[in-house]
Amino acid sequence: MSNREIAAYFKTLADLLEIKGDNPFRIRAYRNAARTIETSGYDFVHLVQEGEDLSKLPDIGERIAQKITEIVTTGKLGKLEKLKKEFPPGILDLLRIEGIGPKRARILYEALGIGSLEDLKKAAEAGKIRELPGFSEKLEAKILKGVSLYKKEGIRFLYADAEPRARDLEAYLRRCDAIDRITIAGSFRRRKETVGDLDILITSDDPLGAMDHFTAYPVIKEIVSKGPTRSTVILENNLQVDLRRVDNRSYGAALHYFTGSKAHNIAIRKMAQERGWKVNEYGVYDGKMLPIAGEDEAGIYRLFGMEYIEPELREDRGELEAAREGRLPTLVDPEEIRGDLHCYSDFGLGRDSCEALVKKALDLGYAYLAITDRLDHLTCAHGRKCAPLEEYLETLDTLQKRYSDLTILKGAEVPIDEEGRLLDGGAELERFDLVIASADESLGLDREEQTRRHLAALAHPAVKILAHPSGRIISRRNAFDMDLRRIIEAAVEHRVLLEIDARPERLDLNDAHILQAHKLGARFALGSVAAGADEMERIHYGLYQARRGWLQSEDLANTWKIEHLLN
Ligand code: DGT
Ligand code: CA
Ligand code: CA
């Protein structure tokens, strides 16, 4: 169990208590504990197993320590189970909708008895929500949009939420003597931003032993089916896992088939038919049904006279033609990343000092790091201790002197107002090495206004990167209504890099937009958008998205030398 998963229990507990109207101090204590656990460098499962005294850690008291132990050892939290029973089962789904937090969920539940997305949709359609305290007609419309978006995309897991669980399960399966080879296939192998379920392939000479081991995995909620060639289970976090046992001589064909995507498979099958062959999950067969490939995956592509196609590209978006013609991209590799171009320190939204970020960048082997606090947090705009801007710039200069192995870029994220002006708060933007323009959602703007606002900002000479360009949040918020093509063209013209925001719920631009923008000549920049040193590690989620968008190192600024980047 990962720290993130353990923290999720406390977040859910806090959410439900808040909907219930419980003591705010207790709620805050659980939220703080969740944050400590999630951002801790320690592995909590390990701490529990070693019998460490957890209550020595910040924000972890005696009782929270007990709860962590309960979660780690049983996979459950009794208090949470009990609390869940006090509400309709769909109540937590409300929180997945953009614009609804626990406070508003409480109002919806108390005033109108809304306990599911179905209830929410009905009430919004009937115009009942706008009247509630703290709501409005606009918010009601946004909620309605949010519900339909959520329903359309279904209940999928963010890749980043599935990944720790998948890796743990994989490691668990590897410990079994009855299991030989293991691969997690499906959308997970293609590193899609969300996954519906996990598809695992194994080989085994002892199928019953292998399946017994699988179904004994500690955090299973339900065994849906169990058999010698296939078993399906549902984990405590509702993630479904299909495990299939295949023969060694079919392993490559099965891997290919179950990696997908379905569209890619169908395109391959068509190519086979044109040659009078047949492809399925057992192998490739000639006209006389004799096997001609199947043991290894690369062999299947070779058989068709193609280069090996990386799983990230298998979406039937032209990869088969490219592979046939030998012009597949050399996808950008994690080792090529030289730096992070978007993160926050405790001068702004971040939790950690600039120095902590610098140290982390060195740990990650980076050559450079841009610290990019929001300019409105650095100038007087937020009623904070007035204008830490000078101190920010000085701090970064001082750190640069102390840490000569890393180039520290003095960055700023600058909000774009509704007209497309950069909110510079009176600061001179030339004082920064790197300016990131960032548009928040502006509900009032129509398509043309939203587009123009972006075009105006892109024309500003100081702007180097456009943050999270589409504005979407996975399963929560659609992309801004604007002409993205024109915005991409303007970015190309003004040599502004388009960001790939690596936050797991953002991953913005997405793969399809990256492909489109790349064809139009755009270049890209990855940012972890970390609010703490530990979050800088999540840059790889953005890298996966870049790979799904066919990017090579020359397309991605983070792989460039600093001189090239700055000019
Ligand atoms: P997911 O789970 O919704 O995130 O997406 P996938 O791609 O993992 O899809 P899933 O789990 O339904 O099936 C795994 C793979 O099996 C899929 O990527 C391709 C293959 N597959 C499933 N159904 C079909 C089908 O009807 N035809 C073909 N050719 N392949 C299929
Ligand atoms: Ca799947
Ligand atoms: Ca599946």
Coordinates of C-alpha atoms and ligand atoms in Angstrom, one line a residue:
M1 CA 0.0 0.0 0.0
S2 CA 1.4 3.4 -1.0
N3 CA 1.4 6.5 1.2
R4 CA -1.0 8.1 -1.3
E5 CA -3.5 5.3 -0.7
I6 CA -3.1 5.4 3.1
A7 CA -3.7 9.2 2.9
A8 CA -6.8 8.7 0.9
Y9 CA -8.5 7.0 3.9
F10 CA -7.9 10.1 5.9
K11 CA -9.1 12.4 3.2
T12 CA -12.3 10.5 2.8
L13 CA -12.8 10.5 6.5
A14 CA -12.3 14.3 6.6
D15 CA -14.7 14.7 3.7
L16 CA -17.5 12.7 5.3
L17 CA -17.0 14.4 8.7
E18 CA -17.2 17.8 6.9
I19 CA -20.4 16.8 5.1
K20 CA -21.7 15.7 8.5
G21 CA -20.8 19.0 10.1
D22 CA -18.3 17.6 12.6
N23 CA -15.8 19.5 14.6
P24 CA -13.6 21.5 12.3
F25 CA -10.5 20.9 14.3
R26 CA -10.8 17.2 14.0
I27 CA -11.4 17.5 10.3
R28 CA -8.3 19.7 9.9
A29 CA -6.3 17.1 12.0
Y30 CA -7.2 14.4 9.5
R31 CA -6.4 16.5 6.5
N32 CA -3.1 17.5 7.9
A33 CA -2.3 13.9 8.7
A34 CA -3.2 13.0 5.1
R35 CA -0.9 15.6 3.8
T36 CA 2.0 14.5 6.0
I37 CA 1.5 10.9 5.0
E38 CA 1.3 11.7 1.3
T39 CA 4.3 13.9 1.2
S40 CA 6.5 12.0 3.6
G41 CA 9.7 10.6 2.4
Y42 CA 9.1 7.5 4.6
D43 CA 7.2 4.5 3.5
F44 CA 4.4 4.1 6.1
V45 CA 3.9 0.4 5.5
H46 CA 7.5 -0.1 6.3
L47 CA 7.3 2.1 9.4
V48 CA 4.4 0.1 10.6
Q49 CA 6.1 -3.2 9.9
E50 CA 9.2 -2.1 11.8
G51 CA 7.0 -1.1 14.7
E52 CA 8.1 2.5 14.6
D53 CA 6.4 5.0 16.8
L54 CA 4.4 7.0 14.2
S55 CA 3.2 9.5 16.7
K56 CA 6.6 11.1 16.7
L57 CA 5.9 12.4 13.2
P58 CA 4.4 15.9 12.7
D59 CA 0.6 15.9 12.6
I60 CA 0.4 12.3 13.6
G61 CA -1.0 11.8 17.1
E62 CA -1.6 8.7 19.1
R63 CA -5.1 8.0 17.6
I64 CA -4.1 8.7 14.0
A65 CA -1.1 6.5 14.5
Q66 CA -3.4 3.7 15.6
K67 CA -5.6 4.3 12.5
I68 CA -2.6 4.1 10.2
T69 CA -1.6 0.8 11.7
E70 CA -5.2 -0.5 11.3
I71 CA -5.2 0.5 7.6
V72 CA -1.8 -1.0 6.9
T73 CA -2.6 -4.3 8.6
T74 CA -6.2 -4.8 7.7
G75 CA -6.7 -2.7 4.5
K76 CA -9.7 -1.2 6.3
L77 CA -10.6 1.6 8.7
G78 CA -13.4 0.8 11.0
K79 CA -14.3 4.4 11.7
L80 CA -14.6 5.1 8.1
E81 CA -16.7 2.1 7.3
K82 CA -19.1 3.1 10.1
L83 CA -19.3 6.7 8.9
K84 CA -20.0 5.6 5.4
K85 CA -23.1 3.8 6.6
E86 CA -24.6 7.0 7.8
F87 CA -24.9 8.4 4.3
P88 CA -26.3 7.3 1.0
P89 CA -23.6 5.3 -0.9
G90 CA -23.3 7.9 -3.7
I91 CA -22.6 10.9 -1.5
L92 CA -18.8 10.9 -2.1
D93 CA -19.4 11.0 -5.9
L94 CA -20.7 14.5 -5.5
L95 CA -17.2 15.6 -4.6
R96 CA -15.9 14.5 -8.0
I97 CA -17.8 17.2 -9.6
E98 CA -16.0 20.5 -10.3
G99 CA -17.5 23.2 -8.0
I100 CA -18.6 20.9 -5.2
G101 CA -16.5 20.5 -2.1
P102 CA -17.6 19.0 1.2
K103 CA -19.3 22.2 2.4
R104 CA -21.5 22.5 -0.7
A105 CA -22.1 18.7 -0.6
R106 CA -23.4 19.2 2.9
I107 CA -25.8 21.9 1.8
L108 CA -27.0 19.8 -1.1
Y109 CA -27.6 16.8 1.2
E110 CA -29.3 18.7 4.0
A111 CA -31.5 21.0 2.0
L112 CA -32.5 18.7 -0.9
G113 CA -31.5 15.2 0.3
I114 CA -29.1 14.9 -2.6
G115 CA -27.0 11.8 -2.1
S116 CA -26.0 10.7 -5.6
L117 CA -25.0 12.1 -9.0
E118 CA -28.5 11.1 -10.3
D119 CA -30.1 13.2 -7.5
L120 CA -27.8 16.0 -8.3
K121 CA -28.5 16.0 -12.0
K122 CA -32.3 16.0 -11.4
A123 CA -32.1 18.9 -8.9
A124 CA -29.9 20.9 -11.3
E125 CA -32.2 20.3 -14.2
A126 CA -35.2 21.4 -12.1
G127 CA -33.4 24.6 -11.3
K128 CA -33.5 23.8 -7.6
I129 CA -29.8 24.3 -6.9
R130 CA -29.4 27.9 -7.8
E131 CA -31.5 29.0 -4.9
L132 CA -29.4 27.4 -2.2
P133 CA -27.1 29.6 -0.1
G134 CA -23.7 29.8 -1.7
F135 CA -24.9 28.6 -5.1
S136 CA -25.9 30.5 -8.3
E137 CA -27.4 30.0 -11.7
K138 CA -23.9 29.9 -13.2
L139 CA -22.7 27.4 -10.7
E140 CA -25.8 25.3 -11.3
A141 CA -25.0 25.2 -15.0
K142 CA -21.4 24.3 -14.3
I143 CA -22.4 21.5 -12.0
L144 CA -24.7 20.1 -14.7
K145 CA -21.9 20.1 -17.2
G146 CA -19.6 18.5 -14.6
V147 CA -22.1 15.6 -14.1
S148 CA -22.4 14.9 -17.8
L149 CA -18.6 15.0 -18.3
Y150 CA -18.1 12.6 -15.3
K151 CA -20.8 10.2 -16.6
K152 CA -19.3 10.2 -20.1
E153 CA -15.8 9.4 -19.0
G154 CA -17.1 6.8 -16.5
I155 CA -15.4 5.7 -13.4
R156 CA -11.8 5.4 -14.5
F157 CA -8.7 5.6 -12.4
L158 CA -6.1 8.2 -12.9
Y159 CA -2.9 6.5 -14.1
A160 CA -1.1 7.9 -11.0
D161 CA -3.7 6.4 -8.7
A162 CA -3.5 3.0 -10.3
E163 CA 0.3 2.9 -10.6
P164 CA 1.4 2.3 -7.0
R165 CA -1.3 -0.4 -6.7
A166 CA -0.3 -2.0 -9.9
R167 CA 3.4 -2.0 -9.0
D168 CA 2.6 -3.5 -5.6
L169 CA 0.5 -6.2 -7.1
E170 CA 3.1 -7.0 -9.6
A171 CA 5.8 -7.3 -6.9
Y172 CA 3.4 -9.6 -4.9
L173 CA 2.9 -11.8 -7.9
R174 CA 6.7 -12.0 -8.5
R175 CA 7.1 -13.5 -5.1
C176 CA 5.0 -16.6 -6.1
D177 CA 7.0 -19.7 -7.2
A178 CA 4.1 -20.8 -9.4
I179 CA 4.3 -17.7 -11.6
D180 CA 7.1 -17.2 -14.2
R181 CA 6.5 -14.2 -16.5
I182 CA 4.4 -11.2 -15.6
T183 CA 3.4 -8.2 -17.6
I184 CA 0.7 -5.6 -16.9
A185 CA -0.8 -5.0 -20.3
G186 CA -3.8 -2.9 -21.3
S187 CA -4.1 0.8 -21.1
F188 CA -1.8 0.8 -18.2
R189 CA 1.1 -0.4 -20.4
R190 CA 0.2 2.2 -22.9
R191 CA 0.4 4.7 -20.1
K192 CA -2.9 6.2 -20.8
E193 CA -3.9 9.1 -18.5
T194 CA -6.7 7.0 -17.0
V195 CA -7.2 3.3 -16.8
G196 CA -10.5 1.4 -16.7
D197 CA -9.0 -1.8 -15.2
L198 CA -5.7 -3.7 -15.1
D199 CA -5.0 -6.6 -17.5
I200 CA -2.2 -8.8 -16.2
L201 CA -0.7 -11.7 -18.1
I202 CA 1.3 -14.5 -16.5
T203 CA 2.8 -17.8 -17.5
S204 CA 2.8 -20.7 -15.1
D205 CA 3.2 -24.4 -14.9
D206 CA 1.0 -24.5 -11.8
P207 CA -2.1 -22.6 -12.8
L208 CA -4.0 -23.4 -9.6
G209 CA -1.1 -22.4 -7.4
A210 CA -0.8 -19.2 -9.3
M211 CA -4.5 -18.3 -9.1
D212 CA -4.6 -19.2 -5.4
H213 CA -1.7 -16.8 -4.8
F214 CA -3.4 -14.1 -6.9
T215 CA -6.8 -14.3 -5.1
A216 CA -5.0 -14.3 -1.7
Y217 CA -3.7 -10.7 -2.4
P218 CA -4.6 -8.9 0.8
V219 CA -6.5 -5.9 -0.5
I220 CA -9.1 -7.7 -2.5
K221 CA -12.7 -6.7 -1.9
E222 CA -14.4 -9.2 -4.1
I223 CA -13.4 -12.3 -6.2
V224 CA -15.6 -12.0 -9.3
S225 CA -14.4 -15.2 -10.9
K226 CA -11.6 -17.7 -10.5
G227 CA -10.4 -20.3 -13.0
P228 CA -7.2 -21.9 -14.2
T229 CA -6.8 -19.5 -17.2
R230 CA -8.5 -16.4 -16.0
S231 CA -9.5 -14.8 -12.7
T232 CA -11.0 -11.4 -12.0
V233 CA -11.0 -9.5 -8.7
I234 CA -12.0 -6.1 -7.4
L235 CA -9.6 -4.4 -5.1
E236 CA -10.5 -2.4 -2.0
N237 CA -10.2 0.8 -4.0
N238 CA -12.7 -0.6 -6.6
L239 CA -10.0 -1.2 -9.2
Q240 CA -10.8 -4.3 -11.2
V241 CA -7.9 -6.7 -12.1
D242 CA -8.1 -9.4 -14.8
L243 CA -5.4 -12.0 -14.6
R244 CA -4.8 -14.3 -17.6
R245 CA -2.5 -17.2 -17.8
V246 CA -1.1 -17.8 -21.3
D247 CA 1.2 -20.4 -22.8
N248 CA 4.8 -19.4 -23.4
R249 CA 4.5 -19.9 -27.1
S250 CA 1.6 -17.4 -27.2
Y251 CA 3.0 -14.9 -24.8
G252 CA 4.0 -12.3 -27.4
A253 CA 0.7 -12.6 -29.2
A254 CA -1.2 -12.3 -25.9
L255 CA 0.9 -9.4 -24.9
H256 CA 0.2 -7.7 -28.1
Y257 CA -3.5 -8.4 -28.0
F258 CA -4.1 -7.4 -24.4
T259 CA -1.9 -4.3 -24.7
G260 CA -4.2 -3.0 -27.3
S261 CA -5.6 -0.5 -28.0
K262 CA -8.6 -2.2 -29.6
A263 CA -8.3 0.2 -32.5
H264 CA -4.6 -0.7 -33.0
N265 CA -5.5 -4.4 -32.9
I266 CA -8.2 -4.0 -35.4
A267 CA -5.8 -2.3 -37.8
I268 CA -3.3 -5.1 -37.4
R269 CA -5.9 -7.7 -38.0
K270 CA -6.8 -5.9 -41.2
M271 CA -3.2 -5.9 -42.4
A272 CA -3.1 -9.7 -41.7
Q273 CA -6.3 -10.3 -43.6
E274 CA -4.8 -8.5 -46.6
R275 CA -2.0 -11.1 -46.6
G276 CA -4.4 -14.0 -46.0
W277 CA -3.2 -14.4 -42.4
K278 CA -5.1 -14.5 -39.1
V279 CA -4.1 -12.8 -35.8
N280 CA -5.5 -13.5 -32.4
E281 CA -4.4 -13.6 -28.8
Y282 CA -2.7 -17.0 -29.5
G283 CA -0.5 -16.1 -32.4
V284 CA -0.4 -15.1 -36.1
Y285 CA -1.3 -17.9 -38.5
D286 CA -0.8 -18.3 -42.2
G287 CA -3.4 -19.5 -44.8
K288 CA -3.0 -23.1 -43.6
M289 CA -3.5 -22.0 -40.0
L290 CA 0.1 -22.7 -39.2
P291 CA 1.6 -20.4 -36.6
I292 CA 4.1 -17.9 -38.0
A293 CA 4.6 -15.7 -35.0
G294 CA 3.4 -15.4 -31.4
E295 CA 6.2 -16.2 -29.0
D296 CA 7.6 -12.7 -28.8
E297 CA 5.9 -9.4 -29.4
A298 CA 8.5 -7.7 -31.5
G299 CA 8.4 -10.7 -33.8
I300 CA 4.8 -9.9 -34.7
Y301 CA 5.8 -6.4 -35.9
R302 CA 8.8 -7.9 -37.7
L303 CA 6.6 -10.3 -39.5
F304 CA 4.7 -7.4 -41.0
G305 CA 7.9 -5.7 -42.0
M306 CA 7.5 -3.0 -39.3
E307 CA 9.7 -1.5 -36.6
Y308 CA 8.7 -2.2 -33.1
I309 CA 6.0 0.1 -31.9
E310 CA 6.1 1.4 -28.4
P311 CA 2.9 0.7 -26.4
E312 CA 2.3 4.5 -25.9
L313 CA 1.9 4.8 -29.7
R314 CA -0.6 2.0 -30.2
E315 CA -3.8 4.0 -30.7
D316 CA -4.2 3.7 -34.5
R317 CA -3.1 7.3 -35.0
G318 CA -0.8 6.6 -37.9
E319 CA 1.7 4.4 -36.0
L320 CA 1.3 1.4 -38.3
E321 CA 2.1 3.4 -41.5
A322 CA 5.0 5.1 -39.8
A323 CA 6.4 1.8 -38.6
R324 CA 6.1 0.3 -42.1
E325 CA 7.9 3.3 -43.6
G326 CA 10.6 3.3 -40.8
R327 CA 9.7 6.8 -39.6
L328 CA 8.5 6.2 -36.1
P329 CA 9.7 8.8 -33.6
T330 CA 12.4 8.1 -31.2
L331 CA 10.4 8.8 -28.1
V332 CA 11.8 11.0 -25.5
D333 CA 13.3 9.0 -22.6
P334 CA 13.3 9.8 -18.9
E335 CA 17.1 9.9 -18.8
E336 CA 17.0 12.9 -21.2
I337 CA 15.2 15.2 -18.8
R338 CA 17.6 17.9 -17.7
G339 CA 15.3 19.9 -15.6
D340 CA 11.9 20.9 -14.3
L341 CA 10.4 24.2 -15.6
H342 CA 7.4 24.8 -13.3
C343 CA 7.3 24.5 -9.5
Y344 CA 6.3 26.6 -6.4
S345 CA 8.2 27.4 -3.3
D346 CA 7.0 28.6 0.1
F347 CA 7.2 32.2 -1.2
G348 CA 3.9 31.3 -3.0
L349 CA 1.8 28.1 -3.2
G350 CA 4.5 25.7 -2.2
R351 CA 5.2 24.0 1.1
D352 CA 9.0 23.8 0.8
S353 CA 11.8 26.4 0.7
C354 CA 13.6 27.2 -2.5
E355 CA 16.6 25.5 -1.1
A356 CA 14.7 22.2 -0.6
L357 CA 13.6 22.4 -4.2
V358 CA 17.1 23.0 -5.3
K359 CA 18.4 20.0 -3.3
K360 CA 15.7 17.8 -4.8
A361 CA 16.6 18.9 -8.3
L362 CA 20.2 17.9 -7.6
D363 CA 19.0 14.5 -6.3
L364 CA 17.0 14.0 -9.5
G365 CA 20.2 14.6 -11.4
Y366 CA 19.0 17.8 -13.1
A367 CA 21.1 20.4 -14.7
Y368 CA 18.6 23.2 -14.1
L369 CA 15.5 24.1 -12.2
A370 CA 13.0 26.9 -12.7
I371 CA 11.3 28.0 -9.5
T372 CA 8.2 29.7 -10.7
D373 CA 6.0 31.2 -8.0
R374 CA 3.0 33.1 -9.0
L375 CA 3.7 36.7 -9.5
D376 CA 0.6 37.8 -7.7
H377 CA 1.9 36.0 -4.6
L378 CA 5.3 37.8 -4.9
T379 CA 3.8 41.3 -5.3
C380 CA 1.3 43.0 -3.1
A381 CA -1.7 41.4 -4.7
H382 CA -2.7 38.9 -2.1
G383 CA -2.7 40.9 1.1
R384 CA 0.3 38.8 2.3
K385 CA 3.3 40.2 3.9
C386 CA 3.9 42.9 1.4
A387 CA 5.9 42.2 -1.7
P388 CA 8.3 39.3 -1.0
L389 CA 9.5 39.8 -4.6
E390 CA 12.9 41.3 -3.8
E391 CA 13.5 38.7 -1.2
Y392 CA 12.5 35.9 -3.7
L393 CA 15.0 37.1 -6.3
E394 CA 17.7 37.6 -3.7
T395 CA 17.1 34.1 -2.3
L396 CA 17.4 32.6 -5.7
D397 CA 20.7 34.5 -6.4
T398 CA 22.1 33.4 -3.1
L399 CA 21.2 29.8 -3.8
Q400 CA 22.8 30.0 -7.2
K401 CA 26.1 31.0 -5.6
R402 CA 25.9 28.2 -3.1
Y403 CA 24.8 25.5 -5.6
S404 CA 26.9 25.9 -8.6
D405 CA 26.1 22.4 -10.1
L406 CA 22.6 23.5 -10.8
T407 CA 21.4 26.4 -12.9
I408 CA 18.6 28.1 -11.1
L409 CA 16.1 29.9 -13.3
K410 CA 14.3 32.8 -11.6
G411 CA 10.8 32.1 -12.8
A412 CA 7.4 33.5 -12.4
E413 CA 4.0 32.2 -13.3
V414 CA 1.9 35.2 -14.4
P415 CA -1.9 35.1 -14.5
I416 CA -3.6 36.3 -17.7
D417 CA -6.6 38.5 -17.1
E418 CA -9.7 38.4 -19.2
E419 CA -8.4 40.7 -21.8
G420 CA -5.1 38.8 -22.1
R421 CA -3.0 41.3 -20.1
L422 CA -0.3 39.8 -17.9
L423 CA -1.0 40.7 -14.2
D424 CA 2.5 41.8 -13.5
G425 CA 1.6 43.7 -10.3
G426 CA 4.1 46.5 -11.3
A427 CA 7.1 44.1 -11.4
E428 CA 9.3 44.2 -14.4
L429 CA 9.1 40.9 -16.1
E430 CA 12.6 41.3 -17.6
R431 CA 13.9 40.5 -14.1
F432 CA 12.9 36.9 -14.5
D433 CA 14.7 34.3 -16.6
L434 CA 11.5 32.4 -17.3
V435 CA 7.9 33.7 -17.5
I436 CA 5.0 31.3 -17.7
A437 CA 1.6 32.7 -18.7
S438 CA -1.3 31.0 -17.0
A439 CA -5.0 31.4 -17.7
D440 CA -7.5 30.5 -15.0
E441 CA -11.0 29.5 -16.0
S442 CA -13.1 32.6 -16.7
L443 CA -16.7 31.5 -16.8
G444 CA -18.0 34.7 -18.3
L445 CA -16.0 34.6 -21.6
D446 CA -17.4 33.3 -24.9
R447 CA -15.3 31.4 -27.4
E448 CA -14.0 34.4 -29.3
E449 CA -13.1 36.3 -26.2
Q450 CA -11.4 33.3 -24.6
T451 CA -9.3 32.8 -27.8
R452 CA -8.4 36.5 -28.1
R453 CA -7.3 36.6 -24.5
H454 CA -4.9 33.8 -25.2
L455 CA -3.6 35.3 -28.4
A456 CA -2.9 38.6 -26.6
A457 CA -1.0 36.9 -23.9
L458 CA 1.1 34.9 -26.3
A459 CA 2.1 38.0 -28.2
H460 CA 3.7 39.4 -25.0
P461 CA 7.5 39.3 -25.5
A462 CA 8.3 38.1 -22.0
V463 CA 6.2 35.0 -22.2
K464 CA 8.2 31.7 -22.7
I465 CA 5.7 29.0 -21.7
L466 CA 1.9 28.8 -21.8
A467 CA 0.8 26.8 -18.7
H468 CA -1.8 24.0 -19.0
P469 CA -3.0 25.3 -22.3
S470 CA -6.4 23.6 -22.6
G471 CA -7.5 24.2 -19.1
R472 CA -9.1 20.7 -18.7
I473 CA -9.1 18.7 -15.5
I474 CA -9.6 15.0 -16.1
S475 CA -13.2 13.9 -15.5
R476 CA -13.9 17.3 -13.9
R477 CA -13.6 20.1 -16.3
N478 CA -13.7 20.3 -20.1
A479 CA -11.1 22.3 -22.0
F480 CA -11.8 26.0 -22.2
D481 CA -14.1 26.8 -25.1
M482 CA -11.6 28.4 -27.5
D483 CA -10.0 28.0 -30.8
L484 CA -7.0 25.9 -29.7
R485 CA -5.7 25.6 -33.3
R486 CA -5.3 29.4 -33.5
I487 CA -3.7 29.5 -30.1
I488 CA -1.2 26.8 -31.1
E489 CA -0.3 28.7 -34.3
A490 CA 0.3 31.8 -32.3
A491 CA 2.5 29.9 -29.9
V492 CA 4.5 28.7 -32.8
E493 CA 4.8 32.2 -34.3
H494 CA 5.9 33.8 -31.0
R495 CA 8.1 30.8 -30.1
V496 CA 6.2 30.1 -26.9
L497 CA 6.5 26.6 -25.5
L498 CA 3.3 24.7 -24.8
E499 CA 3.3 23.2 -21.4
I500 CA 2.6 19.6 -20.5
D501 CA 1.5 20.0 -16.9
A502 CA 2.4 16.8 -15.2
R503 CA -0.1 16.9 -12.4
P504 CA -2.0 13.5 -12.8
E505 CA -5.4 15.1 -13.0
R506 CA -4.3 17.7 -15.5
L507 CA -1.8 16.2 -18.0
D508 CA -2.6 19.2 -20.1
L509 CA -1.9 19.3 -23.1
N510 CA -3.3 15.8 -23.6
D511 CA -1.9 13.3 -26.1
A512 CA -4.2 14.2 -28.9
H513 CA -3.5 17.9 -28.6
I514 CA 0.2 17.3 -28.4
L515 CA 0.1 15.4 -31.6
Q516 CA -2.0 18.2 -33.3
A517 CA 0.3 20.9 -32.0
H518 CA 3.4 19.0 -33.0
K519 CA 2.2 18.8 -36.6
L520 CA 1.7 22.6 -36.5
G521 CA 5.4 23.0 -35.4
A522 CA 4.9 23.6 -31.7
R523 CA 7.6 22.9 -29.0
F524 CA 6.8 21.8 -25.5
A525 CA 7.8 22.1 -21.9
L526 CA 7.2 19.7 -19.0
G527 CA 6.4 21.0 -15.6
S528 CA 5.8 19.0 -12.4
V529 CA 3.9 22.1 -11.0
A530 CA 5.1 20.7 -7.7
A531 CA 4.0 22.4 -4.5
G532 CA 6.6 20.5 -2.5
A533 CA 10.0 18.9 -3.3
D534 CA 8.5 15.4 -3.3
E535 CA 6.0 16.3 -6.0
M536 CA 8.8 17.1 -8.4
E537 CA 9.1 13.3 -8.9
R538 CA 5.8 13.3 -10.7
I539 CA 7.3 14.8 -13.8
H540 CA 7.3 11.4 -15.4
Y541 CA 3.5 11.4 -15.8
G542 CA 4.0 14.4 -18.1
L543 CA 6.7 12.5 -19.9
Y544 CA 4.4 9.6 -20.5
Q545 CA 1.9 12.0 -22.0
A546 CA 4.6 13.5 -24.2
R547 CA 5.5 10.0 -25.4
R548 CA 1.8 9.3 -26.2
G549 CA 2.0 12.6 -28.2
W550 CA 4.9 11.2 -30.3
L551 CA 7.5 13.7 -28.9
Q552 CA 11.2 13.3 -29.4
S553 CA 13.8 15.1 -27.4
E554 CA 14.2 17.9 -29.9
D555 CA 10.5 18.8 -29.4
L556 CA 10.8 18.9 -25.6
A557 CA 12.6 21.9 -24.0
N558 CA 13.4 20.0 -20.8
T559 CA 15.9 17.9 -22.7
W560 CA 17.7 20.9 -24.2
K561 CA 20.9 22.5 -22.9
I562 CA 20.2 25.6 -20.9
E563 CA 21.7 27.9 -23.5
H564 CA 19.3 26.5 -26.2
L565 CA 16.4 26.8 -23.8
L566 CA 17.0 30.4 -22.9
N567 CA 17.3 31.7 -26.4
Ligands
DGT1 P1 -9.3 0.5 -20.2 O1 -9.2 -0.8 -19.4 O2 -10.6 0.9 -20.5 O3 -8.5 1.6 -19.7 O4 -8.6 0.2 -21.7 P2 -7.9 -1.1 -22.2 O5 -7.2 -0.8 -23.5 O6 -7.0 -1.7 -21.2 O7 -9.1 -2.1 -22.6 P3 -9.6 -3.4 -22.0 O8 -9.2 -3.6 -20.6 O9 -11.1 -3.5 -22.3 O10 -9.0 -4.6 -22.9 C1 -7.6 -4.8 -22.9 C2 -7.1 -5.0 -24.3 O11 -7.7 -6.1 -24.9 C3 -7.5 -3.8 -25.2 O12 -6.6 -2.8 -25.1 C4 -7.4 -4.5 -26.6 C5 -7.9 -5.9 -26.3 N1 -9.3 -6.0 -26.6 C6 -10.3 -5.9 -25.8 N2 -11.5 -6.1 -26.5 C7 -11.2 -6.2 -27.8 C8 -11.9 -6.4 -29.0 O13 -13.1 -6.5 -29.0 N3 -11.2 -6.5 -30.2 C9 -9.9 -6.5 -30.2 N4 -9.2 -6.6 -31.3 N5 -9.1 -6.3 -29.1 C10 -9.8 -6.2 -27.9
CA2 CA -7.7 -2.4 -19.1
CA3 CA -9.8 -5.5 -19.0

